[in-house]
mmCIF file of C-alpha atoms in Angstrom:
data_model
loop_
_atom_site.group_PDB
_atom_site.id
_atom_site.type_symbol
_atom_site.label_atom_id
_atom_site.label_comp_id
_atom_site.label_asym_id
_atom_site.label_seq_id
_atom_site.Cartn_x
_atom_site.Cartn_y
_atom_site.Cartn_z
ATOM 1 C CA MET A 1 95.650 101.365 81.415
ATOM 2 C CA VAL A 2 93.628 101.833 84.596
ATOM 3 C CA THR A 3 90.909 104.202 85.719
ATOM 4 C CA LEU A 4 92.290 105.905 88.807
ATOM 5 C CA VAL A 5 95.508 105.873 90.838
ATOM 6 C CA THR A 6 95.293 107.459 94.302
ATOM 7 C CA PRO A 7 97.538 107.522 97.390
ATOM 8 C CA HIS A 8 95.209 105.210 99.335
ATOM 9 C CA GLY A 9 94.227 102.882 96.513
ATOM 10 C CA GLU A 10 90.520 103.751 96.539
ATOM 11 C CA TYR A 11 89.973 102.137 93.142
ATOM 12 C CA GLY A 12 90.983 98.823 94.628
ATOM 13 C CA GLY A 13 91.681 95.544 92.878
ATOM 14 C CA PRO A 14 91.982 96.528 89.197
ATOM 15 C CA VAL A 15 94.924 98.824 89.901
ATOM 16 C CA ARG A 16 96.654 96.178 92.013
ATOM 17 C CA VAL A 17 96.113 93.618 89.279
ATOM 18 C CA ALA A 18 97.530 95.969 86.657
ATOM 19 C CA VAL A 19 100.602 96.778 88.752
ATOM 20 C CA ASN A 20 101.284 93.108 89.507
ATOM 21 C CA GLN A 21 100.925 92.244 85.829
ATOM 22 C CA ALA A 22 103.172 95.104 84.753
ATOM 23 C CA ARG A 23 105.916 94.140 87.200
ATOM 24 C CA SER A 24 105.868 90.523 86.049
ATOM 25 C CA LEU A 25 105.760 91.487 82.375
ATOM 26 C CA ARG A 26 108.760 93.769 82.870
ATOM 27 C CA SER A 27 110.603 90.848 84.472
ATOM 28 C CA ALA A 28 109.699 88.804 81.389
ATOM 29 C CA GLY A 29 111.282 91.401 79.102
ATOM 30 C CA TRP A 30 108.353 93.619 78.094
ATOM 31 C CA ASP A 31 108.627 97.408 78.174
ATOM 32 C CA VAL A 32 105.513 98.440 80.121
ATOM 33 C CA VAL A 33 104.058 101.819 81.067
ATOM 34 C CA LEU A 34 101.050 102.155 83.393
ATOM 35 C CA VAL A 35 98.732 104.967 82.315
ATOM 36 C CA GLY A 36 95.563 106.307 83.902
ATOM 37 C CA ALA A 37 93.991 109.176 85.790
ATOM 38 C CA HIS A 38 95.147 110.359 89.196
ATOM 39 C CA ARG A 39 93.637 112.131 92.169
ATOM 40 C CA GLY A 40 94.632 113.122 95.695
ATOM 41 C CA TRP A 41 98.405 113.499 95.435
ATOM 42 C CA GLY A 42 98.471 117.140 96.504
ATOM 43 C CA SER A 43 101.375 119.454 95.850
ATOM 44 C CA THR A 44 103.833 116.595 95.274
ATOM 45 C CA GLY A 45 101.987 115.517 92.152
ATOM 46 C CA PRO A 46 101.385 111.935 91.008
ATOM 47 C CA PRO A 47 104.161 109.336 91.155
ATOM 48 C CA THR A 48 106.316 108.604 88.141
ATOM 49 C CA LYS A 49 106.570 104.977 89.273
ATOM 50 C CA VAL A 50 104.308 102.615 91.209
ATOM 51 C CA ASP A 51 106.098 99.609 92.699
ATOM 52 C CA GLY A 52 108.863 100.142 90.170
ATOM 53 C CA VAL A 53 106.515 100.384 87.179
ATOM 54 C CA PRO A 54 106.846 103.613 85.142
ATOM 55 C CA THR A 55 103.608 105.595 85.111
ATOM 56 C CA MET A 56 102.046 108.369 83.068
ATOM 57 C CA LEU A 57 99.075 109.804 84.945
ATOM 58 C CA TRP A 58 96.697 112.670 84.156
ATOM 59 C CA PRO A 59 94.300 114.596 86.388
ATOM 60 C CA ALA A 60 90.918 113.002 87.025
ATOM 61 C CA ARG A 61 87.840 115.156 86.494
ATOM 62 C CA THR A 62 84.331 114.517 87.814
ATOM 63 C CA LEU A 63 82.329 114.782 84.595
ATOM 64 C CA VAL A 64 79.079 113.282 85.927
ATOM 65 C CA PRO A 65 78.517 114.374 89.551
ATOM 66 C CA GLY A 66 77.020 111.754 91.828
ATOM 67 C CA ALA A 67 77.997 108.822 89.617
ATOM 68 C CA GLY A 68 81.023 107.737 91.650
ATOM 69 C CA PHE A 69 83.910 106.252 89.700
ATOM 70 C CA ALA A 70 81.652 105.908 86.642
ATOM 71 C CA GLY A 71 81.472 109.690 86.379
ATOM 72 C CA VAL A 72 85.241 110.211 86.428
ATOM 73 C CA GLY A 73 86.977 111.232 83.215
ATOM 74 C CA SER A 74 90.402 112.448 82.139
ATOM 75 C CA PRO A 75 90.578 114.690 79.054
ATOM 76 C CA GLY A 76 94.346 114.871 79.446
ATOM 77 C CA LEU A 77 94.595 111.100 79.115
ATOM 78 C CA TRP A 78 92.353 111.097 76.052
ATOM 79 C CA ARG A 79 94.580 113.670 74.339
ATOM 80 C CA TRP A 80 97.704 111.670 75.172
ATOM 81 C CA VAL A 81 96.161 108.447 73.847
ATOM 82 C CA ARG A 82 95.197 110.184 70.609
ATOM 83 C CA ARG A 83 98.799 111.329 70.120
ATOM 84 C CA HIS A 84 100.760 108.346 71.421
ATOM 85 C CA ALA A 85 98.743 105.099 71.249
ATOM 86 C CA ARG A 86 100.474 104.138 67.992
ATOM 87 C CA ASP A 87 103.818 104.234 69.809
ATOM 88 C CA PHE A 88 102.884 100.928 71.477
ATOM 89 C CA ASP A 89 102.627 97.381 70.137
ATOM 90 C CA VAL A 90 99.574 96.569 72.241
ATOM 91 C CA VAL A 91 97.367 98.325 74.782
ATOM 92 C CA HIS A 92 95.940 96.427 77.774
ATOM 93 C CA VAL A 93 92.910 98.252 79.182
ATOM 94 C CA HIS A 94 91.442 97.387 82.580
ATOM 95 C CA LEU A 95 88.012 98.444 81.386
ATOM 96 C CA ALA A 96 84.990 99.738 83.250
ATOM 97 C CA ARG A 97 81.942 101.781 82.287
ATOM 98 C CA ASP A 98 83.699 104.989 83.216
ATOM 99 C CA LEU A 99 84.836 108.064 81.339
ATOM 100 C CA VAL A 100 88.542 107.328 81.670
ATOM 101 C CA THR A 101 89.130 103.877 80.219
ATOM 102 C CA LEU A 102 86.103 103.565 77.940
ATOM 103 C CA PRO A 103 86.750 106.681 75.803
ATOM 104 C CA ALA A 104 90.459 105.844 75.797
ATOM 105 C CA ALA A 105 89.775 102.305 74.567
ATOM 106 C CA TRP A 106 87.424 103.724 71.938
ATOM 107 C CA LEU A 107 90.244 105.975 70.716
ATOM 108 C CA VAL A 108 92.702 103.059 70.646
ATOM 109 C CA ARG A 109 90.192 101.153 68.517
ATOM 110 C CA ARG A 110 89.746 104.072 66.126
ATOM 111 C CA LEU A 111 93.523 104.374 65.771
ATOM 112 C CA GLY A 112 93.839 100.706 64.810
ATOM 113 C CA VAL A 113 96.181 99.756 67.650
ATOM 114 C CA PRO A 114 95.870 96.138 68.874
ATOM 115 C CA TYR A 115 94.305 96.019 72.312
ATOM 116 C CA VAL A 116 93.260 93.641 75.072
ATOM 117 C CA LEU A 117 90.463 94.287 77.557
ATOM 118 C CA GLN A 118 90.137 93.015 81.115
ATOM 119 C CA THR A 119 86.856 93.924 82.822
ATOM 120 C CA HIS A 120 87.116 92.548 86.375
ATOM 121 C CA GLY A 121 83.362 91.887 86.463
ATOM 122 C CA MET A 122 82.639 95.591 85.949
ATOM 123 C CA VAL A 123 80.915 95.309 82.556
ATOM 124 C CA ASP A 124 77.643 93.402 82.565
ATOM 125 C CA ALA A 125 73.934 93.986 81.980
ATOM 126 C CA THR A 126 72.625 97.069 83.751
ATOM 127 C CA SER A 127 69.349 98.928 84.144
ATOM 128 C CA ASN A 128 71.097 102.289 84.487
ATOM 129 C CA PRO A 129 69.557 104.560 81.824
ATOM 130 C CA LEU A 130 72.863 106.385 81.376
ATOM 131 C CA ALA A 131 74.467 103.126 80.229
ATOM 132 C CA VAL A 132 72.146 102.686 77.236
ATOM 133 C CA PRO A 133 73.661 105.375 74.986
ATOM 134 C CA LEU A 134 77.152 104.731 76.377
ATOM 135 C CA ASP A 135 76.959 101.029 75.522
ATOM 136 C CA ALA A 136 75.644 101.734 72.030
ATOM 137 C CA ALA A 137 78.307 104.325 71.259
ATOM 138 C CA MET A 138 81.336 102.872 73.009
ATOM 139 C CA THR A 139 81.024 99.729 75.160
ATOM 140 C CA ARG A 140 79.781 97.299 72.510
ATOM 141 C CA PRO A 141 82.066 98.497 69.693
ATOM 142 C CA VAL A 142 85.080 98.405 71.998
ATOM 143 C CA LEU A 143 84.269 94.892 73.234
ATOM 144 C CA ARG A 144 83.569 93.523 69.738
ATOM 145 C CA SER A 145 86.819 94.836 68.273
ATOM 146 C CA ALA A 146 89.120 93.762 71.114
ATOM 147 C CA GLY A 147 91.819 91.303 70.183
ATOM 148 C CA ARG A 148 90.994 89.524 73.417
ATOM 149 C CA VAL A 149 88.560 90.101 76.289
ATOM 150 C CA LEU A 150 89.963 88.563 79.466
ATOM 151 C CA HIS A 151 87.606 87.337 82.158
ATOM 152 C CA LEU A 152 88.075 85.736 85.555
ATOM 153 C CA THR A 153 85.068 83.457 85.927
ATOM 154 C CA LEU A 154 82.168 81.960 83.987
ATOM 155 C CA GLU A 155 79.874 84.392 85.786
ATOM 156 C CA GLU A 156 81.870 87.301 84.420
ATOM 157 C CA LEU A 157 81.785 85.801 80.920
ATOM 158 C CA HIS A 158 78.005 85.433 81.104
ATOM 159 C CA GLY A 159 77.745 89.066 82.194
ATOM 160 C CA LEU A 160 79.807 90.168 79.196
ATOM 161 C CA GLN A 161 77.646 88.073 76.879
ATOM 162 C CA GLN A 162 74.576 89.893 78.146
ATOM 163 C CA VAL A 163 76.138 93.082 76.782
ATOM 164 C CA VAL A 164 77.488 91.519 73.562
ATOM 165 C CA PRO A 165 75.740 88.168 72.959
ATOM 166 C CA SER A 166 78.160 86.830 70.340
ATOM 167 C CA GLY A 167 81.401 87.504 68.545
ATOM 168 C CA LEU A 168 83.643 88.255 71.524
ATOM 169 C CA ARG A 169 87.167 86.843 71.469
ATOM 170 C CA THR A 170 87.455 85.801 75.106
ATOM 171 C CA ALA A 171 89.966 84.012 77.301
ATOM 172 C CA VAL A 172 90.220 83.128 80.967
ATOM 173 C CA LEU A 173 92.934 84.863 82.965
ATOM 174 C CA HIS A 174 93.092 84.385 86.702
ATOM 175 C CA ASN A 175 94.588 87.012 88.941
ATOM 176 C CA GLY A 176 97.847 86.261 90.649
ATOM 177 C CA VAL A 177 99.869 87.817 93.435
ATOM 178 C CA PRO A 178 103.569 87.861 94.246
ATOM 179 C CA LEU A 179 104.337 85.310 96.957
ATOM 180 C CA PRO A 180 105.968 87.000 99.982
ATOM 181 C CA SER A 181 109.245 85.410 100.998
ATOM 182 C CA ASP A 182 107.871 84.577 104.429
ATOM 183 C CA PRO A 183 104.324 84.063 105.746
ATOM 184 C CA ALA A 184 102.715 86.066 108.517
ATOM 185 C CA GLY A 185 104.164 85.221 111.899
ATOM 186 C CA GLY A 186 101.032 83.986 113.643
ATOM 187 C CA GLY A 187 100.137 84.412 117.279
ATOM 188 C CA SER A 188 97.977 87.479 116.714
ATOM 189 C CA ARG A 189 94.377 87.699 117.929
ATOM 190 C CA THR A 190 93.313 90.331 115.404
ATOM 191 C CA VAL A 191 90.618 89.762 112.794
ATOM 192 C CA LEU A 192 91.031 91.985 109.746
ATOM 193 C CA TYR A 193 88.564 93.522 107.295
ATOM 194 C CA LEU A 194 90.527 95.281 104.545
ATOM 195 C CA ALA A 195 88.236 96.661 101.854
ATOM 196 C CA ARG A 196 86.277 99.710 100.825
ATOM 197 C CA LEU A 197 83.374 100.586 103.114
ATOM 198 C CA ALA A 198 80.839 100.126 100.325
ATOM 199 C CA PRO A 199 77.396 98.482 100.522
ATOM 200 C CA ARG A 200 78.392 95.401 98.506
ATOM 201 C CA LYS A 201 81.350 94.772 100.819
ATOM 202 C CA ARG A 202 78.963 94.566 103.828
ATOM 203 C CA PRO A 203 81.201 96.220 106.426
ATOM 204 C CA GLY A 204 78.250 96.409 108.809
ATOM 205 C CA ALA A 205 78.120 92.613 108.884
ATOM 206 C CA PHE A 206 81.714 92.570 110.118
ATOM 207 C CA VAL A 207 80.929 95.020 112.927
ATOM 208 C CA GLU A 208 77.861 93.024 113.924
ATOM 209 C CA ALA A 209 79.941 89.831 114.063
ATOM 210 C CA ALA A 210 82.420 91.617 116.323
ATOM 211 C CA ARG A 211 79.587 92.707 118.605
ATOM 212 C CA VAL A 212 78.106 89.210 118.858
ATOM 213 C CA LEU A 213 81.462 87.495 119.417
ATOM 214 C CA ALA A 214 82.843 89.983 121.941
ATOM 215 C CA SER A 215 81.714 88.000 124.973
ATOM 216 C CA ARG A 216 82.950 84.664 123.572
ATOM 217 C CA HIS A 217 86.360 86.010 122.526
ATOM 218 C CA PRO A 218 87.141 89.017 124.729
ATOM 219 C CA ASP A 219 90.830 88.898 123.769
ATOM 220 C CA VAL A 220 90.148 89.364 120.060
ATOM 221 C CA GLU A 221 90.432 92.722 118.315
ATOM 222 C CA PHE A 222 88.448 93.379 115.139
ATOM 223 C CA VAL A 223 90.124 95.914 112.835
ATOM 224 C CA MET A 224 88.662 97.535 109.733
ATOM 225 C CA VAL A 225 90.924 99.160 107.146
ATOM 226 C CA GLY A 226 89.670 100.899 104.019
ATOM 227 C CA PRO A 227 88.259 104.095 102.537
ATOM 228 C CA ASP A 228 84.658 105.220 102.983
ATOM 229 C CA GLU A 229 82.547 104.462 99.923
ATOM 230 C CA GLY A 230 79.153 105.306 101.376
ATOM 231 C CA GLU A 231 78.968 103.166 104.522
ATOM 232 C CA GLY A 232 81.289 105.173 106.755
ATOM 233 C CA ALA A 233 78.650 106.939 108.852
ATOM 234 C CA ALA A 234 76.681 103.739 109.438
ATOM 235 C CA VAL A 235 79.858 101.857 110.335
ATOM 236 C CA LYS A 236 80.919 104.525 112.827
ATOM 237 C CA GLU A 237 77.564 104.332 114.586
ATOM 238 C CA ALA A 238 77.613 100.524 114.607
ATOM 239 C CA ILE A 239 81.138 100.565 116.045
ATOM 240 C CA ARG A 240 80.083 103.028 118.728
ATOM 241 C CA GLN A 241 77.280 100.723 119.834
ATOM 242 C CA ALA A 242 79.460 97.607 119.645
ATOM 243 C CA VAL A 243 82.230 99.194 121.710
ATOM 244 C CA ALA A 244 79.666 100.289 124.292
ATOM 245 C CA GLY A 245 78.716 96.627 124.579
ATOM 246 C CA GLY A 246 82.308 95.529 125.157
ATOM 247 C CA ALA A 247 83.514 94.729 121.638
ATOM 248 C CA ARG A 248 87.060 95.617 120.600
ATOM 249 C CA VAL A 249 86.375 96.870 117.090
ATOM 250 C CA SER A 250 87.802 99.872 115.240
ATOM 251 C CA TRP A 251 88.023 101.462 111.812
ATOM 252 C CA THR A 252 91.451 102.933 111.080
ATOM 253 C CA GLY A 253 90.576 104.476 107.695
ATOM 254 C CA ALA A 254 92.331 104.020 104.380
ATOM 255 C CA VAL A 255 95.958 102.994 103.959
ATOM 256 C CA ALA A 256 98.277 103.226 100.987
ATOM 257 C CA PRO A 257 98.451 100.022 98.915
ATOM 258 C CA GLU A 258 102.080 99.474 99.902
ATOM 259 C CA ASN A 259 101.010 99.310 103.570
ATOM 260 C CA THR A 260 98.297 96.673 103.261
ATOM 261 C CA GLU A 261 100.731 93.794 103.731
ATOM 262 C CA ALA A 262 101.820 95.236 107.076
ATOM 263 C CA ALA A 263 98.180 95.369 108.180
ATOM 264 C CA MET A 264 97.678 91.752 107.165
ATOM 265 C CA ARG A 265 100.797 90.621 109.009
ATOM 266 C CA GLN A 266 99.220 91.856 112.242
ATOM 267 C CA ALA A 267 96.120 89.671 111.769
ATOM 268 C CA CYS A 268 95.224 86.076 112.552
ATOM 269 C CA SER A 269 92.502 85.850 109.896
ATOM 270 C CA TYR A 270 91.006 87.829 107.044
ATOM 271 C CA VAL A 271 87.264 88.320 106.635
ATOM 272 C CA LEU A 272 85.532 89.684 103.531
ATOM 273 C CA PRO A 273 81.722 89.527 103.967
ATOM 274 C CA ALA A 274 81.166 90.979 100.472
ATOM 275 C CA VAL A 275 78.697 89.518 98.000
ATOM 276 C CA ASP A 276 79.313 89.029 94.279
ATOM 277 C CA GLU A 277 83.062 89.629 94.489
ATOM 278 C CA PRO A 278 84.526 88.449 91.163
ATOM 279 C CA TYR A 279 88.094 87.674 92.296
ATOM 280 C CA PRO A 280 89.184 89.824 95.256
ATOM 281 C CA MET A 281 92.866 90.631 95.314
ATOM 282 C CA SER A 282 92.825 91.198 99.063
ATOM 283 C CA VAL A 283 91.810 87.574 99.600
ATOM 284 C CA LEU A 284 94.663 86.351 97.393
ATOM 285 C CA GLU A 285 97.103 88.563 99.277
ATOM 286 C CA ALA A 286 95.860 87.261 102.619
ATOM 287 C CA MET A 287 96.238 83.648 101.493
ATOM 288 C CA ALA A 288 99.739 84.375 100.188
ATOM 289 C CA LEU A 289 100.623 85.400 103.749
ATOM 290 C CA SER A 290 99.113 82.186 105.185
ATOM 291 C CA LEU A 291 96.059 83.874 106.695
ATOM 292 C CA PRO A 292 92.896 81.765 106.827
ATOM 293 C CA VAL A 293 90.154 83.571 104.923
ATOM 294 C CA LEU A 294 86.402 83.820 105.323
ATOM 295 C CA VAL A 295 84.341 84.691 102.224
ATOM 296 C CA THR A 296 80.779 84.278 100.975
ATOM 297 C CA ASP A 297 79.714 81.688 98.433
ATOM 298 C CA SER A 298 79.173 84.340 95.739
ATOM 299 C CA CYS A 299 82.888 85.196 95.781
ATOM 300 C CA GLY A 300 84.717 84.063 92.668
ATOM 301 C CA LEU A 301 87.452 82.499 94.808
ATOM 302 C CA ALA A 302 85.019 80.507 96.958
ATOM 303 C CA PRO A 303 85.308 77.228 94.984
ATOM 304 C CA ALA A 304 89.115 77.271 95.133
ATOM 305 C CA ILE A 305 89.120 78.151 98.840
ATOM 306 C CA ALA A 306 86.690 75.356 99.637
ATOM 307 C CA ARG A 307 88.560 72.833 97.480
ATOM 308 C CA ALA A 308 91.915 73.642 99.086
ATOM 309 C CA GLY A 309 90.584 73.990 102.627
ATOM 310 C CA ALA A 310 92.142 77.462 102.744
ATOM 311 C CA GLY A 311 89.390 79.021 104.811
ATOM 312 C CA ILE A 312 85.645 78.957 105.307
ATOM 313 C CA VAL A 313 82.954 79.716 102.731
ATOM 314 C CA VAL A 314 79.586 80.878 104.069
ATOM 315 C CA ASP A 315 76.275 82.066 102.698
ATOM 316 C CA ALA A 316 75.316 85.723 102.949
ATOM 317 C CA SER A 317 73.465 85.408 106.258
ATOM 318 C CA GLN A 318 74.733 87.104 109.392
ATOM 319 C CA GLU A 319 74.340 83.875 111.361
ATOM 320 C CA SER A 320 76.668 81.891 109.106
ATOM 321 C CA LEU A 321 79.282 84.645 109.235
ATOM 322 C CA VAL A 322 79.253 84.691 113.032
ATOM 323 C CA GLU A 323 79.354 80.900 113.289
ATOM 324 C CA ALA A 324 82.287 80.580 110.872
ATOM 325 C CA LEU A 325 84.290 83.325 112.533
ATOM 326 C CA ASP A 326 83.642 81.723 115.907
ATOM 327 C CA ARG A 327 85.080 78.473 114.520
ATOM 328 C CA LEU A 328 88.241 80.206 113.311
ATOM 329 C CA LEU A 329 88.787 81.946 116.632
ATOM 330 C CA SER A 330 87.999 78.872 118.736
ATOM 331 C CA ASP A 331 90.521 76.609 116.995
ATOM 332 C CA PRO A 332 93.741 78.497 116.170
ATOM 333 C CA VAL A 333 95.512 75.281 115.160
ATOM 334 C CA ALA A 334 92.901 74.443 112.530
ATOM 335 C CA ALA A 335 92.866 78.070 111.385
ATOM 336 C CA ALA A 336 96.651 78.075 110.970
ATOM 337 C CA ALA A 337 96.438 74.886 108.900
ATOM 338 C CA MET A 338 93.915 76.598 106.621
ATOM 339 C CA GLY A 339 96.350 79.461 106.196
ATOM 340 C CA ILE A 340 99.176 77.116 105.227
ATOM 341 C CA ARG A 341 96.945 75.469 102.624
ATOM 342 C CA GLY A 342 95.964 78.895 101.284
ATOM 343 C CA ARG A 343 99.587 79.894 100.752
ATOM 344 C CA ALA A 344 100.217 76.603 98.947
ATOM 345 C CA LEU A 345 97.179 77.255 96.734
ATOM 346 C CA VAL A 346 98.515 80.666 95.721
ATOM 347 C CA GLN A 347 101.962 79.236 95.037
ATOM 348 C CA GLN A 348 100.601 76.387 92.907
ATOM 349 C CA GLU A 349 97.774 78.052 90.986
ATOM 350 C CA MET A 350 98.124 81.840 91.189
ATOM 351 C CA ASP A 351 101.781 82.418 90.431
ATOM 352 C CA MET A 352 102.544 85.751 88.744
ATOM 353 C CA ALA A 353 105.133 84.220 86.423
ATOM 354 C CA GLU A 354 102.414 82.030 84.915
ATOM 355 C CA VAL A 355 100.106 85.043 84.577
ATOM 356 C CA ALA A 356 102.850 86.966 82.771
ATOM 357 C CA ASP A 357 103.489 84.007 80.461
ATOM 358 C CA ARG A 358 99.817 83.769 79.502
ATOM 359 C CA LEU A 359 99.616 87.516 78.944
ATOM 360 C CA SER A 360 102.747 87.446 76.791
ATOM 361 C CA ASN A 361 101.246 84.759 74.575
ATOM 362 C CA THR A 362 97.976 86.685 74.371
ATOM 363 C CA TYR A 363 99.720 89.896 73.354
ATOM 364 C CA ILE A 364 101.725 88.112 70.652
ATOM 365 C CA GLU A 365 98.551 86.532 69.257
ATOM 366 C CA VAL A 366 96.773 89.895 69.232
ATOM 367 C CA ILE A 367 99.697 91.770 67.674
ATOM 368 C CA SER A 368 100.157 89.153 64.923
ATOM 369 C CA PRO A 369 96.829 87.339 64.469
ATOM 370 C CA GLY A 370 97.002 84.135 62.482
#
């Protein structure tokens, strides 16, 4: 179960993770259905399959205006869960503090159906006053009763423990990605940012790096791909100023999830200036294609990237971002070697078959405890 499925993948990583898991679980013999809310499909209606995975999607409704994804709900999904949750052996909820997955998980709990939660770093301590009654009524009971709460990193576990200090049945589960049959071709001089234009992603830092590096690398094009999540106007103005100064930087808007690989194949490196990224799927996908990656030290993948030499890890300063990107662009041979090591890292440690095997064991334990 996921929060929101849209044509351009605005909800980002959790949906990609769920689809990858579902595909691998189906290959392992499980009968899997992806359920959630949908928005933006127009007169054609939502898909009945996503990447070959059967889906059951209900209209999303904005129940709390101005709250972003947290204010999205789906009464149709709640009704379906109430009627059909007991048809399933186990329910895997990609949980956030929203009004789609949280009420649905609460219903699954009330119905006595075994369930697993995966929070993607989205459930931790918060000062939002709206979260206080929500946590008391739903978040804490749902977390405490889960057969397993899956987390990516120790930081995510600590965040969960700030919400529920003890009693959680937790387990580590790393994200994985399918390994493309062939890596990106190389030879490009395009630097790619592929993420939502949201404050935490720091898209403005990418544009500023393009502006600073324009004179040193006049042959390089800086391309931004992703939906506007609040930073679009500022990014457009920054791009206008950078282009006036000679930079080759552009924002192409959002693309459908199935088209992100094509965008990556046109790049020579992938840059995600975001802070506090738990385990970004886009970085895994870039490494799987042999692209060298550039991330900040608060990214959950930073230790693995540094250990494998799969890219460059920087602090959150603009200066370190510019310096690291300059290094990648100035030495294509070294950058290509980083990309090769990144693909090997994904193949060795982030294989989807292993993820499916661990999930299968988890489900069996939750369905038949003891």
